[in-house]
Tab-separated table of C-alpha atoms (C1' of nucleotides) in Angstrom:
chain	number	residue	atom	x	y	z
A	257	UNK	CA	61.396	-5.039	59.101
A	258	UNK	CA	63.652	-7.599	58.260
A	259	UNK	CA	65.651	-6.034	55.471
A	260	UNK	CA	66.978	-3.354	57.785
A	261	UNK	CA	67.840	-5.977	60.723
A	262	UNK	CA	69.775	-7.891	58.175
A	263	UNK	CA	71.431	-5.135	56.862
A	264	UNK	CA	72.150	-3.980	60.478
A	265	UNK	CA	73.708	-7.608	61.506
A	266	UNK	CA	75.609	-7.602	58.329
A	267	UNK	CA	77.259	-4.384	58.806
A	268	UNK	CA	78.088	-5.808	62.159
A	269	UNK	CA	79.753	-9.107	61.351
A	270	UNK	CA	81.820	-7.252	58.965
A	271	UNK	CA	82.805	-5.077	61.765
A	272	UNK	CA	83.633	-8.094	63.884
A	273	UNK	CA	85.488	-10.013	61.214
A	274	UNK	CA	87.505	-6.764	60.306
A	275	UNK	CA	88.539	-6.199	63.408
A	276	UNK	CA	89.900	-9.643	64.084
A	277	UNK	CA	91.875	-9.798	60.822
A	278	UNK	CA	93.110	-6.356	61.246
A	279	UNK	CA	93.910	-7.009	64.633
A	280	UNK	CA	96.223	-10.415	63.964
A	281	UNK	CA	98.043	-8.078	61.156
A	282	UNK	CA	99.076	-5.631	63.349
A	283	UNK	CA	100.016	-7.686	66.000
A	284	UNK	CA	102.977	-9.270	64.212
A	285	UNK	CA	104.313	-5.782	64.075
A	286	UNK	CA	104.925	-5.565	67.770
A	287	UNK	CA	105.257	-9.343	68.594
A	288	UNK	CA	109.058	-9.390	68.142
A	289	UNK	CA	109.360	-6.754	70.382
A	290	UNK	CA	108.065	-8.476	73.191
A	291	UNK	CA	105.363	-5.932	73.792
A	292	UNK	CA	101.676	-6.606	73.684
A	293	UNK	CA	99.177	-4.056	71.830
A	294	UNK	CA	97.798	-2.884	75.265
A	295	UNK	CA	101.292	-2.055	76.382
A	296	UNK	CA	102.349	-0.390	73.086
A	297	UNK	CA	99.198	1.876	73.944
A	298	UNK	CA	100.553	2.793	77.036
A	299	UNK	CA	103.982	3.270	75.717
A	300	UNK	CA	102.400	5.515	73.580
A	301	UNK	CA	100.413	7.810	75.740
A	302	UNK	CA	103.578	8.180	77.992
A	303	UNK	CA	105.531	9.523	75.250
A	304	UNK	CA	103.145	11.448	74.113
A	305	UNK	CA	102.587	12.655	77.543
A	306	UNK	CA	105.158	15.570	78.558
A	307	UNK	CA	108.293	14.594	80.518
A	308	UNK	CA	106.161	14.281	83.994
A	309	UNK	CA	103.935	11.484	83.106
A	310	UNK	CA	100.675	10.795	82.858
A	311	UNK	CA	98.328	9.654	85.528
A	312	UNK	CA	96.857	6.672	85.503
A	313	UNK	CA	93.495	7.694	85.298
A	314	UNK	CA	94.076	9.617	82.261
A	315	UNK	CA	95.745	6.588	80.255
A	316	UNK	CA	92.825	4.062	81.645
A	317	UNK	CA	90.409	6.964	79.893
A	318	UNK	CA	92.413	7.385	76.397
A	319	UNK	CA	92.768	3.676	75.939
A	320	UNK	CA	89.338	2.605	76.768
A	321	UNK	CA	91.009	0.192	79.159
A	322	UNK	CA	89.300	-0.404	82.852
A	323	UNK	CA	90.894	0.825	85.876
A	324	UNK	CA	91.366	-2.767	87.061
A	325	UNK	CA	92.794	-4.123	83.718
A	326	UNK	CA	95.395	-0.993	83.693
A	327	UNK	CA	96.829	-1.778	87.099
A	328	UNK	CA	97.913	-5.130	85.337
A	329	UNK	CA	99.316	-4.003	82.144
A	330	UNK	CA	101.332	-0.921	83.809
A	331	UNK	CA	102.537	-3.575	86.759
A	332	UNK	CA	104.086	-5.578	83.884
A	333	UNK	CA	105.237	-2.725	81.918
A	334	UNK	CA	107.139	-1.741	85.117
A	335	UNK	CA	108.349	-4.758	85.990
A	336	UNK	CA	110.414	-5.301	82.016
A	337	UNK	CA	111.787	-1.891	83.423
A	338	UNK	CA	109.884	0.369	80.616
A	339	UNK	CA	107.888	2.793	83.020
A	340	UNK	CA	108.170	3.722	86.435
A	341	UNK	CA	105.305	4.675	89.079
A	342	UNK	CA	105.841	7.781	91.152
A	343	UNK	CA	103.254	9.656	93.524
A	344	UNK	CA	101.340	12.584	92.423
A	345	UNK	CA	102.672	15.492	94.015
A	346	UNK	CA	99.270	17.300	94.572
A	347	UNK	CA	96.957	14.499	95.004
A	348	UNK	CA	97.780	11.139	96.919
A	349	UNK	CA	95.368	9.388	95.750
A	350	UNK	CA	97.070	9.519	92.167
A	351	UNK	CA	99.913	7.845	90.683
A	352	UNK	CA	101.892	8.860	87.695
A	353	UNK	CA	103.250	6.573	85.093
A	354	UNK	CA	106.793	7.804	83.541
A	355	UNK	CA	108.523	6.225	80.667
A	356	UNK	CA	112.190	5.148	81.445
A	357	UNK	CA	114.965	5.922	78.964
A	358	UNK	CA	114.643	2.181	78.154
A	359	UNK	CA	110.962	2.308	77.665
A	360	UNK	CA	111.306	5.162	75.418
A	361	UNK	CA	114.276	3.910	73.206
A	362	UNK	CA	111.888	0.956	72.694
A	363	UNK	CA	108.991	2.329	71.776
A	364	UNK	CA	110.812	4.929	69.454
A	365	UNK	CA	112.142	1.815	67.695
A	366	UNK	CA	108.825	0.046	67.563
A	367	UNK	CA	106.281	2.553	67.157
A	368	UNK	CA	107.093	3.713	63.364
A	369	UNK	CA	106.886	0.213	61.950
A	370	UNK	CA	103.304	-0.222	63.532
A	371	UNK	CA	102.173	3.291	62.006
A	372	UNK	CA	103.905	2.231	58.700
A	373	UNK	CA	101.573	-0.943	58.755
A	374	UNK	CA	98.644	0.605	59.545
A	375	UNK	CA	99.501	3.103	56.597
A	376	UNK	CA	99.684	-0.080	54.352
A	377	UNK	CA	96.353	-1.400	55.331
A	378	UNK	CA	94.501	2.008	55.170
A	379	UNK	CA	95.719	2.542	52.072
A	380	UNK	CA	93.548	-0.116	50.717
A	381	UNK	CA	91.137	2.933	50.918
A	382	UNK	CA	91.605	6.084	49.333
A	383	UNK	CA	91.817	9.300	52.010
A	384	UNK	CA	88.499	10.166	50.936
A	385	UNK	CA	87.291	6.977	51.829
A	386	UNK	CA	89.698	7.050	54.956
A	387	UNK	CA	87.745	10.282	56.217
A	388	UNK	CA	83.997	8.956	55.159
A	389	UNK	CA	84.896	5.942	57.348
A	390	UNK	CA	86.416	7.670	60.418
A	391	UNK	CA	83.029	9.811	60.178
A	392	UNK	CA	80.647	6.740	59.880
A	393	UNK	CA	82.580	4.868	62.593
A	394	UNK	CA	82.557	7.847	64.919
A	395	UNK	CA	78.599	8.348	64.510
A	396	UNK	CA	78.147	4.681	65.536
A	397	UNK	CA	80.368	5.067	68.499
A	398	UNK	CA	78.143	8.290	69.639
A	399	UNK	CA	74.959	6.400	69.229
A	400	UNK	CA	76.326	3.495	71.471
A	401	UNK	CA	77.458	5.880	73.771
A	402	UNK	CA	74.011	7.120	73.714
A	403	UNK	CA	72.349	3.915	74.092
A	404	UNK	CA	74.932	3.014	76.809
A	405	UNK	CA	73.491	5.567	78.853
A	406	UNK	CA	70.236	4.949	78.637
A	407	UNK	CA	68.501	1.928	80.771
A	408	UNK	CA	68.520	-1.511	78.716
A	409	UNK	CA	65.104	-0.862	76.417
B	920	UNK	CA	104.072	11.320	53.415
B	921	UNK	CA	103.266	12.215	56.865
B	922	UNK	CA	99.433	13.319	55.942
B	923	UNK	CA	98.349	9.779	54.848
B	924	UNK	CA	100.111	8.320	57.817
B	925	UNK	CA	97.821	10.471	59.997
B	926	UNK	CA	94.718	10.069	58.096
B	927	UNK	CA	95.481	6.141	58.518
B	928	UNK	CA	96.169	6.611	62.054
B	929	UNK	CA	93.050	8.484	62.880
B	930	UNK	CA	90.652	6.171	60.900
B	931	UNK	CA	92.293	3.021	62.869
B	932	UNK	CA	91.626	5.429	66.086
B	933	UNK	CA	88.143	5.900	65.429
B	934	UNK	CA	87.955	2.017	64.252
B	935	UNK	CA	89.417	1.191	67.907
B	936	UNK	CA	87.022	3.580	70.369
B	937	UNK	CA	84.149	2.711	68.082
B	938	UNK	CA	84.613	-0.896	68.839
B	939	UNK	CA	85.161	-0.274	72.532
B	940	UNK	CA	81.986	1.698	72.902
B	941	UNK	CA	79.489	-0.737	70.985
B	942	UNK	CA	81.057	-3.876	72.469
B	943	UNK	CA	80.418	-2.356	75.832
B	944	UNK	CA	76.873	-1.447	74.903
B	945	UNK	CA	76.211	-4.765	72.824
B	946	UNK	CA	76.835	-6.480	76.134
B	947	UNK	CA	74.448	-5.373	78.290
B	948	UNK	CA	71.889	-7.229	76.370
B	949	UNK	CA	73.117	-10.377	76.569
B	950	UNK	CA	74.757	-10.184	79.770
B	951	UNK	CA	71.463	-10.753	82.345
B	952	UNK	CA	71.371	-14.031	80.280
B	953	UNK	CA	74.712	-15.358	81.969
B	954	UNK	CA	75.728	-15.645	78.731
B	955	UNK	CA	79.107	-14.205	77.215
B	956	UNK	CA	79.439	-12.632	73.739
B	957	UNK	CA	81.808	-16.003	72.854
B	958	UNK	CA	79.086	-18.010	74.166
B	959	UNK	CA	76.488	-16.269	72.409
B	960	UNK	CA	78.121	-16.845	68.936
B	961	UNK	CA	78.604	-20.399	69.486
B	962	UNK	CA	75.026	-20.714	70.231
B	963	UNK	CA	74.134	-18.667	67.208
B	964	UNK	CA	76.397	-21.394	65.147
B	965	UNK	CA	74.672	-24.004	66.197
B	966	UNK	CA	71.384	-22.662	65.877
B	967	UNK	CA	71.744	-21.646	62.628
B	968	UNK	CA	73.668	-25.467	61.739
B	969	UNK	CA	70.889	-28.265	60.966
B	970	UNK	CA	70.103	-30.523	63.713
B	971	UNK	CA	72.763	-32.762	63.294
B	972	UNK	CA	75.351	-29.741	65.088
B	973	UNK	CA	78.455	-28.310	64.206
B	974	UNK	CA	82.151	-29.199	64.148
B	975	UNK	CA	84.133	-27.562	66.723
B	976	UNK	CA	86.453	-27.184	63.786
B	977	UNK	CA	84.182	-24.840	61.841
B	978	UNK	CA	82.783	-23.313	65.035
B	979	UNK	CA	86.441	-21.773	65.557
B	980	UNK	CA	86.701	-20.544	61.840
B	981	UNK	CA	83.194	-18.974	61.745
B	982	UNK	CA	83.876	-17.107	65.237
B	983	UNK	CA	87.341	-16.279	64.318
B	984	UNK	CA	88.473	-17.997	67.417
B	985	UNK	CA	91.616	-20.063	68.061
B	986	UNK	CA	90.648	-23.644	68.667
B	987	UNK	CA	92.459	-23.556	72.338
B	988	UNK	CA	90.386	-20.753	73.264
B	989	UNK	CA	86.908	-22.660	72.004
B	990	UNK	CA	87.510	-25.764	74.147
B	991	UNK	CA	87.136	-23.572	76.998
B	992	UNK	CA	84.049	-21.990	75.860
B	993	UNK	CA	82.274	-25.065	74.722
B	994	UNK	CA	83.557	-26.523	78.240
B	995	UNK	CA	81.734	-23.892	79.781
B	996	UNK	CA	78.305	-23.832	77.669
B	997	UNK	CA	78.243	-28.027	78.227
B	998	UNK	CA	78.958	-27.440	81.933
B	999	UNK	CA	75.908	-24.882	82.072
B	1000	UNK	CA	73.734	-27.785	80.283
B	1001	UNK	CA	73.537	-25.104	76.626
B	1002	UNK	CA	75.137	-27.757	74.505
B	1003	UNK	CA	76.547	-31.469	74.036
B	1004	UNK	CA	79.596	-33.072	72.846
B	1005	UNK	CA	79.110	-36.219	70.495
B	1006	UNK	CA	81.734	-38.113	68.533
B	1007	UNK	CA	81.713	-37.354	64.608
B	1008	UNK	CA	80.672	-40.583	62.859
B	1009	UNK	CA	82.759	-40.446	60.184
B	1010	UNK	CA	85.777	-38.984	61.735
B	1011	UNK	CA	87.347	-40.088	64.840
B	1012	UNK	CA	89.142	-36.515	65.125
B	1013	UNK	CA	86.397	-34.518	65.104
B	1014	UNK	CA	84.030	-33.572	67.839
B	1015	UNK	CA	79.974	-32.384	67.587
B	1016	UNK	CA	78.617	-30.038	69.195
B	1017	UNK	CA	74.883	-30.013	69.323
B	1018	UNK	CA	72.452	-27.661	70.989
B	1019	UNK	CA	70.284	-29.234	73.977
B	1020	UNK	CA	67.023	-27.601	74.395
B	1021	UNK	CA	67.692	-25.810	76.832
B	1022	UNK	CA	70.435	-23.929	74.872
B	1023	UNK	CA	68.025	-23.839	72.135
B	1024	UNK	CA	65.524	-22.054	74.296
B	1025	UNK	CA	67.876	-19.835	75.958
B	1026	UNK	CA	69.342	-18.617	72.755
B	1027	UNK	CA	65.989	-17.848	70.768
B	1028	UNK	CA	64.958	-15.956	74.042
B	1029	UNK	CA	68.245	-13.809	73.876
B	1030	UNK	CA	68.886	-13.588	70.833
B	1031	UNK	CA	66.447	-11.112	69.202
B	1032	UNK	CA	66.817	-8.832	71.571
B	1033	UNK	CA	70.576	-8.745	70.546
B	1034	UNK	CA	69.889	-8.082	67.084
B	1035	UNK	CA	67.332	-5.466	67.773
B	1036	UNK	CA	69.987	-3.681	69.706
B	1037	UNK	CA	72.016	-4.295	66.833
B	1038	UNK	CA	69.283	-2.779	64.369
B	1039	UNK	CA	68.999	0.142	67.166
B	1040	UNK	CA	72.894	1.226	66.762
B	1041	UNK	CA	72.904	0.637	63.349
B	1042	UNK	CA	69.733	3.073	62.748
B	1043	UNK	CA	72.751	6.080	63.441
B	1044	UNK	CA	73.300	5.188	59.858
B	1045	UNK	CA	70.991	4.960	56.419
B	1046	UNK	CA	70.976	1.838	54.807
B	1047	UNK	CA	72.895	2.997	51.936
B	1048	UNK	CA	75.564	4.242	54.543
B	1049	UNK	CA	75.215	1.119	55.736
B	1050	UNK	CA	75.899	-0.781	53.001
B	1051	UNK	CA	79.042	1.242	52.534
B	1052	UNK	CA	80.425	0.732	56.221
B	1053	UNK	CA	80.062	-2.951	55.152
B	1054	UNK	CA	81.853	-2.392	51.657
B	1055	UNK	CA	84.910	-0.380	53.255
B	1056	UNK	CA	85.410	-2.807	56.056
B	1057	UNK	CA	85.473	-5.744	53.660
B	1058	UNK	CA	88.274	-4.086	52.165
B	1059	UNK	CA	90.188	-3.460	54.779
B	1060	UNK	CA	89.796	-6.789	55.996
B	1061	UNK	CA	90.590	-8.312	52.571
B	1062	UNK	CA	93.969	-6.471	53.099
B	1063	UNK	CA	94.667	-7.503	56.414
B	1064	UNK	CA	94.449	-10.811	55.196
B	1065	UNK	CA	96.852	-10.198	52.452
B	1066	UNK	CA	99.359	-8.431	54.479
B	1067	UNK	CA	99.123	-11.241	56.837
B	1068	UNK	CA	100.166	-14.089	54.173
B	1069	UNK	CA	103.307	-11.671	53.700
B	1070	UNK	CA	106.485	-12.230	55.558
B	1071	UNK	CA	106.889	-9.143	58.013
B	1072	UNK	CA	108.043	-6.182	55.687
C	1144	DA	C1'	102.548	-51.721	54.125
C	1145	DT	C1'	104.650	-48.221	55.880
C	1146	DA	C1'	106.648	-44.090	56.438
C	1147	DT	C1'	105.430	-39.074	56.475
C	1148	DA	C1'	102.528	-35.065	56.653
C	1149	DA	C1'	98.156	-33.055	57.359
C	1150	DC	C1'	94.603	-32.182	60.616
C	1151	DA	C1'	91.287	-32.228	64.889
C	1152	DA	C1'	90.902	-31.361	69.573
C	1153	DT	C1'	92.907	-30.616	73.520
C	1154	DT	C1'	96.396	-28.592	77.097
C	1155	DC	C1'	99.286	-25.104	78.905
C	1156	DT	C1'	101.029	-20.445	79.730
C	1157	DA	C1'	100.599	-16.000	79.566
C	1158	DC	C1'	98.185	-11.716	78.926
C	1159	DC	C1'	93.728	-9.057	78.028
C	1160	DC	C1'	89.192	-7.656	79.969
C	1161	DT	C1'	85.360	-6.431	82.333
C	1162	DA	C1'	82.777	-6.052	86.739
C	1163	DA	C1'	82.209	-5.309	91.266
C	1164	DA	C1'	84.050	-5.102	96.175
C	1165	DG	C1'	87.632	-2.667	98.929
C	1166	DT	C1'	90.921	0.971	100.827
C	1167	DA	C1'	92.548	5.854	100.627
C	1168	DT	C1'	92.132	10.651	99.727
C	1169	DT	C1'	90.107	14.231	98.143
C	1170	DG	C1'	86.293	18.073	98.151
C	1171	DA	C1'	81.660	19.631	98.557
C	1172	DT	C1'	77.803	20.775	102.148
C	1173	DG	C1'	75.065	21.195	106.088
D	454	DC	C1'	83.854	21.187	111.372
D	455	DA	C1'	81.854	16.555	110.396
D	456	DT	C1'	79.597	13.962	107.116
D	457	DC	C1'	79.033	12.151	102.873
D	458	DA	C1'	79.663	11.851	98.136
D	459	DA	C1'	83.230	11.298	94.292
D	460	DT	C1'	87.607	10.088	93.094
D	461	DA	C1'	92.210	7.056	92.034
D	462	DC	C1'	93.648	3.057	92.033
D	463	DT	C1'	93.772	-2.121	93.722
D	464	DT	C1'	92.140	-6.618	94.185
D	465	DT	C1'	89.239	-10.472	93.025
D	466	DA	C1'	86.501	-13.548	90.316
D	467	DG	C1'	85.020	-14.818	85.930
D	468	DG	C1'	85.924	-15.275	81.201
D	469	DG	C1'	88.510	-14.018	76.666
D	470	DT	C1'	92.579	-14.880	73.412
D	471	DA	C1'	96.710	-16.312	70.657
D	472	DG	C1'	100.638	-19.190	70.426
D	473	DA	C1'	103.184	-23.630	70.801
D	474	DA	C1'	103.137	-28.358	72.149
D	475	DT	C1'	100.873	-32.699	72.590
D	476	DT	C1'	98.064	-36.649	71.210
D	477	DG	C1'	95.359	-39.410	68.117
D	478	DT	C1'	93.511	-39.766	63.638
D	479	DT	C1'	93.452	-39.366	58.610
D	480	DA	C1'	94.951	-39.053	53.961
D	481	DT	C1'	99.219	-39.500	50.959
D	482	DA	C1'	103.468	-40.680	48.658
D	483	DT	C1'	106.504	-44.352	48.716
DNA sequence: ATATAACAATTCTACCCTAAAGTATTGATG
DNA sequence: CATCAATACTTTAGGGTAGAATTGTTATAT
């Protein structure tokens, strides 16, 4: 039916425009640090990990970034001195990334203001609306993953 | 409060992961045509415009794409023969983009299956849930735009 | 008329992103 | 044990993205 298709497209347009606006706004929070969004994501995963660091493979999956993409992001963070690579003790294929003290310090300086901006953004909704939104988005993500596993219909 | 901050971050993570999953899934619908998402967006704006085409400036705003970015996208579409540039009759600064017959044909072949996939995706939600989702996303976009106009707090 | 400001498009740089192919390494199977 | 598939990372090719600087053009205010 045309009406359900129009409704679907309207939601999708809302999604795209919201993503564009929000992305631009949040970006301002970390721009001054010299970090990019993807780089901040990597630092966050490492900061949340134990002191043994995290495998590149794990970072890639948690951030929804392809391995080939991650190689370059980690390269630049390593060059900037924010992390270091180390061989995985038990698996010669794997590489670990570890936060340097400088990297940890930068993260701890930048991240709180980032979360504060996210909180300020989300305060446009009540907490129950936030829960609802997260639920709706999760259901869409699940459906998308299901469609992704199917052949193109 | 920590709890509202956690809630806010959880919603934002849902948003990011949903975007990643959905983006990957929808991409499969147009990949075979050789078009990219941004290119399909430009063709859509032109198809919806009158036969006089659309100004690059207008396309840039409607797709949330910076002008510098749009130049390259239009370059590639022009090279592929899907659109042509023409000078704006009344304003020598402005440039119009016009769909070629081949471009229109390709669009009309690709776009219906794209909207069908969006509809399939959104059918994970009821129509009233879709309305609700669009409303919540619009409110976030408005808040983000407001924050964007303010100095970094 | 002329200086000034605002605007449209382009160019340039650095980064992000995916898909696909390539190199090692690991683990499971016959 | 030899083979073969899976895994981890890198490389390459083709784009997408924002931001800043540049070149013309148009509009506005002296």
